[in-house]
mmCIF file of C-alpha atoms in Angstrom:
data_model
loop_
_atom_site.group_PDB
_atom_site.id
_atom_site.type_symbol
_atom_site.label_atom_id
_atom_site.label_comp_id
_atom_site.label_asym_id
_atom_site.label_seq_id
_atom_site.Cartn_x
_atom_site.Cartn_y
_atom_site.Cartn_z
ATOM 1 C CA MET A 1190 -106.973 108.351 -18.823
ATOM 2 C CA VAL A 1191 -103.447 109.523 -18.091
ATOM 3 C CA LEU A 1192 -104.765 112.992 -17.246
ATOM 4 C CA VAL A 1193 -107.612 111.610 -15.127
ATOM 5 C CA VAL A 1194 -105.291 109.304 -13.183
ATOM 6 C CA PHE A 1195 -102.796 112.091 -12.581
ATOM 7 C CA LEU A 1196 -105.450 114.594 -11.469
ATOM 8 C CA LEU A 1197 -106.986 112.118 -9.035
ATOM 9 C CA ALA A 1198 -103.559 111.245 -7.642
ATOM 10 C CA TYR A 1199 -102.645 114.922 -7.306
ATOM 11 C CA VAL A 1200 -105.857 115.810 -5.458
ATOM 12 C CA ILE A 1201 -105.513 112.828 -3.112
ATOM 13 C CA ARG A 1202 -101.850 113.585 -2.504
ATOM 14 C CA GLN A 1203 -102.566 117.227 -1.676
ATOM 15 C CA ARG A 1204 -105.112 116.098 0.885
ATOM 16 C CA LEU A 1205 -102.673 113.618 2.426
ATOM 17 C CA ASP A 1206 -99.984 116.294 2.576
ATOM 18 C CA ARG A 1207 -102.306 118.608 4.472
ATOM 19 C CA LEU A 1208 -102.897 115.781 6.935
ATOM 20 C CA GLY A 1209 -99.165 115.063 7.059
ATOM 21 C CA VAL A 1210 -99.490 111.321 6.415
ATOM 22 C CA LEU A 1211 -98.176 108.614 4.065
ATOM 23 C CA SER A 1212 -94.672 109.848 3.312
ATOM 24 C CA SER A 1213 -92.987 108.386 0.233
ATOM 25 C CA ASP A 1214 -89.644 109.017 1.938
ATOM 26 C CA ASP A 1215 -90.611 106.650 4.753
ATOM 27 C CA LEU A 1216 -91.711 103.996 2.268
ATOM 28 C CA TRP A 1217 -88.469 104.207 0.310
ATOM 29 C CA ARG A 1218 -86.396 104.218 3.508
ATOM 30 C CA SER A 1219 -88.037 100.994 4.646
ATOM 31 C CA TRP A 1220 -87.599 99.385 1.238
ATOM 32 C CA LEU A 1221 -83.958 100.454 0.840
ATOM 33 C CA HIS A 1222 -83.114 99.221 4.339
ATOM 34 C CA ILE A 1223 -82.447 95.900 2.633
ATOM 35 C CA GLY A 1224 -79.139 97.407 1.565
ATOM 36 C CA ALA A 1225 -78.111 98.392 5.094
ATOM 37 C CA ARG A 1226 -75.430 95.722 5.130
ATOM 38 C CA SER A 1227 -72.769 95.240 2.500
ATOM 39 C CA LYS A 1228 -69.589 93.248 2.180
ATOM 40 C CA ALA A 1229 -66.306 94.931 3.058
ATOM 41 C CA GLY A 1230 -64.970 96.820 0.064
ATOM 42 C CA LYS A 1231 -68.369 96.769 -1.654
ATOM 43 C CA GLU A 1232 -69.825 99.847 0.045
ATOM 44 C CA GLY A 1233 -69.706 101.788 -3.212
ATOM 45 C CA SER A 1234 -71.462 99.113 -5.276
ATOM 46 C CA LEU A 1235 -74.548 100.283 -7.149
ATOM 47 C CA PHE A 1236 -75.949 96.887 -8.081
ATOM 48 C CA LEU A 1237 -78.236 96.206 -5.111
ATOM 49 C CA GLY A 1238 -79.526 99.779 -5.026
ATOM 50 C CA LEU A 1239 -80.360 99.768 -8.720
ATOM 51 C CA LEU A 1240 -81.985 96.369 -8.351
ATOM 52 C CA LEU A 1241 -84.218 97.635 -5.541
ATOM 53 C CA ALA A 1242 -85.176 100.777 -7.474
ATOM 54 C CA LEU A 1243 -85.434 99.351 -10.983
ATOM 55 C CA GLY A 1244 -86.886 95.937 -10.130
ATOM 56 C CA PRO A 1245 -90.364 97.168 -9.086
ATOM 57 C CA ALA A 1246 -90.376 99.639 -11.991
ATOM 58 C CA VAL A 1247 -89.658 96.903 -14.535
ATOM 59 C CA LEU A 1248 -92.367 94.697 -13.044
ATOM 60 C CA LEU A 1249 -94.866 97.554 -13.265
ATOM 61 C CA GLY A 1250 -93.859 98.234 -16.852
ATOM 62 C CA ALA A 1251 -94.253 94.569 -17.780
ATOM 63 C CA LEU A 1252 -97.671 94.449 -16.133
ATOM 64 C CA VAL A 1253 -98.875 97.535 -17.997
ATOM 65 C CA LEU A 1254 -97.490 96.195 -21.276
ATOM 66 C CA ALA A 1255 -99.171 92.828 -20.787
ATOM 67 C CA ALA A 1256 -102.475 94.515 -19.942
ATOM 68 C CA GLY A 1257 -102.200 96.625 -23.081
ATOM 69 C CA TYR A 1258 -101.583 93.597 -25.293
ATOM 70 C CA GLY A 1259 -104.452 91.775 -23.599
ATOM 71 C CA GLY A 1260 -106.858 94.625 -24.272
ATOM 72 C CA ILE A 1261 -107.464 95.257 -20.589
ATOM 73 C CA ARG A 1262 -105.279 98.353 -20.153
ATOM 74 C CA VAL A 1263 -108.026 100.049 -18.131
ATOM 75 C CA VAL A 1264 -107.623 97.449 -15.382
ATOM 76 C CA VAL A 1265 -104.187 98.733 -14.365
ATOM 77 C CA TYR A 1266 -105.165 102.404 -14.058
ATOM 78 C CA PRO A 1267 -106.244 102.005 -10.391
ATOM 79 C CA MET A 1268 -102.819 100.492 -9.698
ATOM 80 C CA GLU A 1269 -101.131 103.478 -11.385
ATOM 81 C CA LEU A 1270 -103.241 105.815 -9.258
ATOM 82 C CA ILE A 1271 -102.094 104.133 -6.056
ATOM 83 C CA VAL A 1272 -98.444 104.134 -7.137
ATOM 84 C CA LEU A 1273 -98.555 107.830 -8.068
ATOM 85 C CA VAL A 1274 -100.060 108.710 -4.692
ATOM 86 C CA LEU A 1275 -97.283 106.758 -2.980
ATOM 87 C CA MET A 1276 -94.512 108.295 -5.121
ATOM 88 C CA MET A 1277 -95.613 111.927 -4.762
ATOM 89 C CA GLY A 1278 -96.026 114.217 -1.790
ATOM 90 C CA VAL A 1279 -94.158 116.336 0.747
ATOM 91 C CA PRO A 1280 -96.007 115.643 4.015
ATOM 92 C CA GLY A 1281 -94.533 117.302 7.078
ATOM 93 C CA TRP A 1282 -93.359 120.486 5.375
ATOM 94 C CA ARG A 1283 -96.435 122.547 6.258
ATOM 95 C CA PRO A 1284 -96.063 122.552 10.090
ATOM 96 C CA VAL A 1285 -92.310 122.999 9.775
ATOM 97 C CA LEU A 1286 -92.695 126.066 7.558
ATOM 98 C CA GLU A 1287 -95.412 127.509 9.788
ATOM 99 C CA ALA A 1288 -93.151 127.209 12.824
ATOM 100 C CA TYR A 1289 -90.220 128.605 10.839
ATOM 101 C CA THR A 1290 -92.070 131.690 9.586
ATOM 102 C CA GLU A 1291 -93.603 132.315 13.005
ATOM 103 C CA ALA A 1292 -90.162 132.258 14.626
ATOM 104 C CA TRP A 1293 -88.870 134.544 11.870
ATOM 105 C CA SER A 1294 -91.652 137.082 12.485
ATOM 106 C CA ARG A 1295 -90.651 137.177 16.167
ATOM 107 C CA GLY A 1296 -87.031 137.767 15.247
ATOM 108 C CA ASP A 1297 -86.052 134.418 16.767
ATOM 109 C CA MET A 1298 -83.649 133.301 14.033
ATOM 110 C CA GLN A 1299 -82.075 130.608 16.195
ATOM 111 C CA GLY A 1300 -85.509 129.114 16.813
ATOM 112 C CA ALA A 1301 -86.283 129.329 13.089
ATOM 113 C CA TRP A 1302 -83.084 127.421 12.343
ATOM 114 C CA HIS A 1303 -83.921 124.642 14.788
ATOM 115 C CA HIS A 1304 -87.344 124.186 13.192
ATOM 116 C CA ILE A 1305 -86.002 123.572 9.696
ATOM 117 C CA GLU A 1306 -82.541 122.121 10.287
ATOM 118 C CA ASP A 1307 -83.675 118.508 9.813
ATOM 119 C CA ARG A 1308 -85.180 119.368 6.417
ATOM 120 C CA LEU A 1309 -81.903 120.611 4.983
ATOM 121 C CA PRO A 1310 -79.221 118.556 3.200
ATOM 122 C CA GLU A 1311 -76.812 116.859 5.581
ATOM 123 C CA ASP A 1312 -73.895 119.111 4.649
ATOM 124 C CA GLU A 1313 -75.895 122.201 5.685
ATOM 125 C CA ARG A 1314 -77.089 120.978 9.056
ATOM 126 C CA GLY A 1315 -75.569 122.238 12.253
ATOM 127 C CA SER A 1316 -73.470 124.887 10.537
ATOM 128 C CA ALA A 1317 -73.484 128.531 11.577
ATOM 129 C CA GLN A 1318 -75.066 130.569 8.799
ATOM 130 C CA SER A 1319 -76.220 134.122 8.297
ATOM 131 C CA THR A 1320 -79.956 134.779 8.246
ATOM 132 C CA GLU A 1321 -79.917 135.324 4.482
ATOM 133 C CA VAL A 1322 -78.021 132.107 3.779
ATOM 134 C CA MET A 1323 -80.300 130.183 6.129
ATOM 135 C CA HIS A 1324 -83.414 131.339 4.310
ATOM 136 C CA LEU A 1325 -81.994 130.540 0.900
ATOM 137 C CA SER A 1326 -81.095 127.054 2.182
ATOM 138 C CA VAL A 1327 -84.679 126.542 3.344
ATOM 139 C CA SER A 1328 -86.072 127.842 0.056
ATOM 140 C CA ARG A 1329 -83.755 125.632 -1.978
ATOM 141 C CA ALA A 1330 -84.638 122.542 0.056
ATOM 142 C CA LEU A 1331 -88.374 123.209 -0.349
ATOM 143 C CA MET A 1332 -88.026 123.899 -4.068
ATOM 144 C CA VAL A 1333 -86.068 120.718 -4.749
ATOM 145 C CA SER A 1334 -88.350 118.588 -2.569
ATOM 146 C CA VAL A 1335 -91.485 119.733 -4.396
ATOM 147 C CA PHE A 1336 -89.812 119.317 -7.780
ATOM 148 C CA GLU A 1337 -88.541 115.803 -7.089
ATOM 149 C CA ARG A 1338 -91.734 114.579 -5.451
ATOM 150 C CA PHE A 1339 -94.250 116.133 -7.833
ATOM 151 C CA PHE A 1340 -92.979 117.586 -11.101
ATOM 152 C CA LEU A 1341 -90.305 114.952 -11.727
ATOM 153 C CA VAL A 1342 -92.767 112.104 -11.129
ATOM 154 C CA VAL A 1343 -95.502 113.713 -13.240
ATOM 155 C CA PHE A 1344 -93.159 114.436 -16.150
ATOM 156 C CA TRP A 1345 -91.918 110.864 -16.478
ATOM 157 C CA TYR A 1346 -95.388 109.422 -15.916
ATOM 158 C CA VAL A 1347 -96.776 111.434 -18.824
ATOM 159 C CA VAL A 1348 -93.745 110.884 -21.068
ATOM 160 C CA GLY A 1349 -93.009 107.220 -20.454
ATOM 161 C CA GLY A 1350 -95.540 105.700 -18.106
ATOM 162 C CA ILE A 1351 -95.652 104.637 -14.480
ATOM 163 C CA TRP A 1352 -92.450 102.581 -14.663
ATOM 164 C CA LEU A 1353 -90.326 105.594 -15.636
ATOM 165 C CA ALA A 1354 -91.968 107.650 -12.882
ATOM 166 C CA VAL A 1355 -90.957 105.007 -10.335
ATOM 167 C CA ILE A 1356 -87.395 104.875 -11.707
ATOM 168 C CA ALA A 1357 -87.009 108.660 -11.455
ATOM 169 C CA ARG A 1358 -88.371 108.745 -7.904
ATOM 170 C CA GLY A 1359 -86.325 105.696 -6.957
ATOM 171 C CA LEU A 1360 -83.069 107.315 -8.066
ATOM 172 C CA VAL A 1361 -83.873 110.356 -5.931
ATOM 173 C CA ALA A 1362 -84.506 108.060 -2.968
ATOM 174 C CA LEU A 1363 -81.207 106.245 -3.578
ATOM 175 C CA ALA A 1364 -79.308 109.546 -3.735
ATOM 176 C CA GLU A 1365 -80.832 110.696 -0.438
ATOM 177 C CA GLN A 1366 -81.440 107.554 1.595
ATOM 178 C CA TRP A 1367 -79.290 104.674 0.393
ATOM 179 C CA PRO A 1368 -77.699 103.199 3.542
ATOM 180 C CA GLN A 1369 -74.207 103.139 2.002
ATOM 181 C CA PRO A 1370 -72.969 106.772 1.769
ATOM 182 C CA ALA A 1371 -70.149 105.804 -0.608
ATOM 183 C CA ALA A 1372 -72.658 105.115 -3.397
ATOM 184 C CA ARG A 1373 -74.981 108.080 -2.898
ATOM 185 C CA GLN A 1374 -72.976 110.488 -5.026
ATOM 186 C CA ARG A 1375 -73.152 108.214 -8.059
ATOM 187 C CA PHE A 1376 -76.857 107.685 -7.538
ATOM 188 C CA ALA A 1377 -77.192 111.476 -7.383
ATOM 189 C CA ILE A 1378 -75.543 111.759 -10.805
ATOM 190 C CA ALA A 1379 -78.106 109.354 -12.256
ATOM 191 C CA ALA A 1380 -80.935 111.277 -10.569
ATOM 192 C CA ASP A 1381 -79.618 114.548 -12.038
ATOM 193 C CA ILE A 1382 -79.669 113.010 -15.506
ATOM 194 C CA MET A 1383 -83.325 112.048 -15.065
ATOM 195 C CA ALA A 1384 -84.074 115.539 -13.737
ATOM 196 C CA TRP A 1385 -82.308 117.473 -16.511
ATOM 197 C CA VAL A 1386 -85.232 117.909 -18.912
ATOM 198 C CA PRO A 1387 -88.084 118.289 -16.373
ATOM 199 C CA SER A 1388 -86.100 120.802 -14.284
ATOM 200 C CA ARG A 1389 -85.469 123.001 -17.342
ATOM 201 C CA LEU A 1390 -89.094 122.651 -18.329
ATOM 202 C CA LEU A 1391 -90.217 123.754 -14.867
ATOM 203 C CA ALA A 1392 -87.740 126.652 -14.976
ATOM 204 C CA CYS A 1393 -89.359 127.760 -18.238
ATOM 205 C CA THR A 1394 -92.828 127.297 -16.727
ATOM 206 C CA PHE A 1395 -91.972 129.845 -14.053
ATOM 207 C CA GLY A 1396 -92.030 132.497 -16.765
ATOM 208 C CA VAL A 1397 -95.695 131.713 -17.484
ATOM 209 C CA ALA A 1398 -96.649 131.337 -13.830
ATOM 210 C CA GLY A 1399 -94.697 134.354 -12.541
ATOM 211 C CA ASP A 1400 -93.208 137.673 -13.597
ATOM 212 C CA LEU A 1401 -92.332 137.201 -17.273
ATOM 213 C CA ALA A 1402 -90.105 140.279 -17.469
ATOM 214 C CA GLY A 1403 -87.950 139.315 -14.494
ATOM 215 C CA TRP A 1404 -87.879 135.677 -15.586
ATOM 216 C CA SER A 1405 -86.644 136.591 -19.073
ATOM 217 C CA ARG A 1406 -83.545 138.195 -17.576
ATOM 218 C CA SER A 1407 -82.650 135.242 -15.363
ATOM 219 C CA ILE A 1408 -83.598 132.246 -17.484
ATOM 220 C CA ARG A 1409 -80.714 132.692 -19.949
ATOM 221 C CA LEU A 1410 -78.306 132.170 -17.055
ATOM 222 C CA VAL A 1411 -79.505 128.611 -16.462
ATOM 223 C CA VAL A 1412 -81.124 127.296 -19.659
ATOM 224 C CA PRO A 1413 -79.929 125.125 -21.185
ATOM 225 C CA GLY A 1414 -77.363 125.315 -18.368
ATOM 226 C CA PHE A 1415 -75.290 122.259 -19.183
ATOM 227 C CA GLY A 1416 -73.466 121.226 -16.035
ATOM 228 C CA LYS A 1417 -75.546 123.387 -13.716
ATOM 229 C CA PRO A 1418 -77.148 121.538 -10.766
ATOM 230 C CA THR A 1419 -80.922 121.234 -10.593
ATOM 231 C CA ASP A 1420 -81.281 123.380 -7.477
ATOM 232 C CA ASN A 1421 -79.328 126.240 -9.058
ATOM 233 C CA VAL A 1422 -81.449 126.145 -12.210
ATOM 234 C CA LEU A 1423 -84.734 126.192 -10.313
ATOM 235 C CA MET A 1424 -83.738 128.807 -7.751
ATOM 236 C CA THR A 1425 -82.322 131.205 -10.348
ATOM 237 C CA ALA A 1426 -85.402 130.916 -12.553
ATOM 238 C CA ALA A 1427 -87.762 131.241 -9.571
ATOM 239 C CA SER A 1428 -85.928 134.278 -8.209
ATOM 240 C CA GLY A 1429 -86.398 136.104 -11.500
ATOM 241 C CA SER A 1430 -90.067 135.076 -11.661
ATOM 242 C CA LEU A 1431 -90.961 136.433 -8.222
ATOM 243 C CA THR A 1432 -91.477 140.122 -7.532
ATOM 244 C CA GLY A 1433 -90.565 142.035 -4.388
ATOM 245 C CA TYR A 1434 -87.179 140.298 -3.962
ATOM 246 C CA ALA A 1435 -88.960 137.232 -2.568
ATOM 247 C CA LEU A 1436 -85.851 135.077 -3.046
ATOM 248 C CA ASP A 1437 -83.280 137.799 -2.483
ATOM 249 C CA PRO A 1438 -83.244 138.404 1.294
ATOM 250 C CA ALA A 1439 -80.176 140.645 1.221
ATOM 251 C CA ARG A 1440 -81.746 143.025 -1.301
ATOM 252 C CA PHE A 1441 -85.129 142.895 0.451
ATOM 253 C CA GLY A 1442 -83.499 143.887 3.732
ATOM 254 C CA GLN A 1443 -81.920 146.906 2.059
ATOM 255 C CA VAL A 1444 -85.048 148.116 0.288
ATOM 256 C CA TYR A 1445 -87.751 147.139 2.800
ATOM 257 C CA ALA A 1446 -85.913 147.204 6.114
ATOM 258 C CA ASP A 1447 -89.083 147.919 8.121
ATOM 259 C CA ASP A 1448 -90.789 144.819 6.714
ATOM 260 C CA TRP A 1449 -87.923 142.448 7.476
ATOM 261 C CA PRO A 1450 -89.911 140.487 10.161
ATOM 262 C CA LYS A 1451 -92.507 139.687 7.459
ATOM 263 C CA PHE A 1452 -89.987 138.541 4.869
ATOM 264 C CA GLY A 1453 -89.802 134.879 5.895
ATOM 265 C CA GLY A 1454 -93.548 134.330 5.586
ATOM 266 C CA ARG A 1455 -93.875 136.392 2.404
ATOM 267 C CA SER A 1456 -91.031 134.581 0.699
ATOM 268 C CA ILE A 1457 -92.279 131.080 1.519
ATOM 269 C CA ARG A 1458 -95.837 131.934 0.437
ATOM 270 C CA ALA A 1459 -94.609 133.467 -2.800
ATOM 271 C CA MET A 1460 -92.561 130.395 -3.658
ATOM 272 C CA ARG A 1461 -95.352 127.963 -2.806
ATOM 273 C CA ASP A 1462 -97.820 129.986 -4.869
ATOM 274 C CA LEU A 1463 -95.402 129.977 -7.806
ATOM 275 C CA LEU A 1464 -95.064 126.199 -7.622
ATOM 276 C CA SER A 1465 -98.844 125.763 -7.379
ATOM 277 C CA ARG A 1466 -99.422 127.978 -10.419
ATOM 278 C CA SER A 1467 -96.716 126.111 -12.294
ATOM 279 C CA MET A 1468 -98.477 122.815 -11.621
ATOM 280 C CA LEU A 1469 -101.687 124.319 -13.008
ATOM 281 C CA VAL A 1470 -99.764 125.268 -16.152
ATOM 282 C CA TRP A 1471 -98.533 121.677 -16.461
ATOM 283 C CA ILE A 1472 -102.071 120.350 -15.983
ATOM 284 C CA CYS A 1473 -103.351 122.609 -18.761
ATOM 285 C CA ALA A 1474 -100.464 121.553 -21.024
ATOM 286 C CA ILE A 1475 -101.141 117.855 -20.393
ATOM 287 C CA ALA A 1476 -104.839 118.424 -21.123
ATOM 288 C CA LEU A 1477 -103.943 120.011 -24.469
ATOM 289 C CA LEU A 1478 -101.677 117.089 -25.289
ATOM 290 C CA VAL A 1479 -104.497 114.694 -24.474
ATOM 291 C CA ILE A 1480 -106.937 116.628 -26.687
ATOM 292 C CA ALA A 1481 -104.383 116.611 -29.500
ATOM 293 C CA GLY A 1482 -104.040 112.849 -29.152
ATOM 294 C CA ILE A 1483 -100.338 113.018 -28.331
ATOM 295 C CA VAL A 1484 -100.704 111.553 -24.837
#
């Protein structure tokens, strides 16, 4: 049933993303707004944030456990489906990327920047950047968003159940949206710990879903990669897995100067296709685990 629940949630979530509705970021932002106020000197406290993220997860875990002991485990699968749909998804990226690549094809790099600026990390917004750096920032933001809102959730759902999936997604939300900036960095450390194994697994999956020869040269730079941030691991592995310098704008501009106006669109499509193929690899792997009786 784990595979069935996940597949249904994934299909529904893909449809919602195409429609651009039901953002998990908005749901978490509303929920975490409870922590908008804090006592003086307590801005860096983690207690309330962890309570808001872990509390619902523990309740879900207890409910699933009780249903299992009561012999009615099947009753909670619809609930898990709903929670997965709410935890996953990157609605809003599609129109932003379409506008970005269209501006790029016209040579309007300033317009392209304005389209995607709000999707970038706060420390990269509003800063003057070269075209190559801008595109890598966009690619990194898209890569991390898809990883944290799909692959991270799926990994912990399959490994430990819905409660671990909610914890992993909740830590990401705390690192990005907790109202008290002083605590975000420590939440980010916890989120990185939860992302360590699934990010390396996805980096390895790129070799199956992409160019194996190019991937084999880049993967040793980041796996196991103790101390390397998640975005660096994923971008390095993805760059080696994609042909045609899809994530190397500087090199692409040197080799294919005449096709530079097409680079933005080609690069984004190549990365999205790689992520889609990687998810198919994960689905096949989960199916094999189910057949083997491991999951």
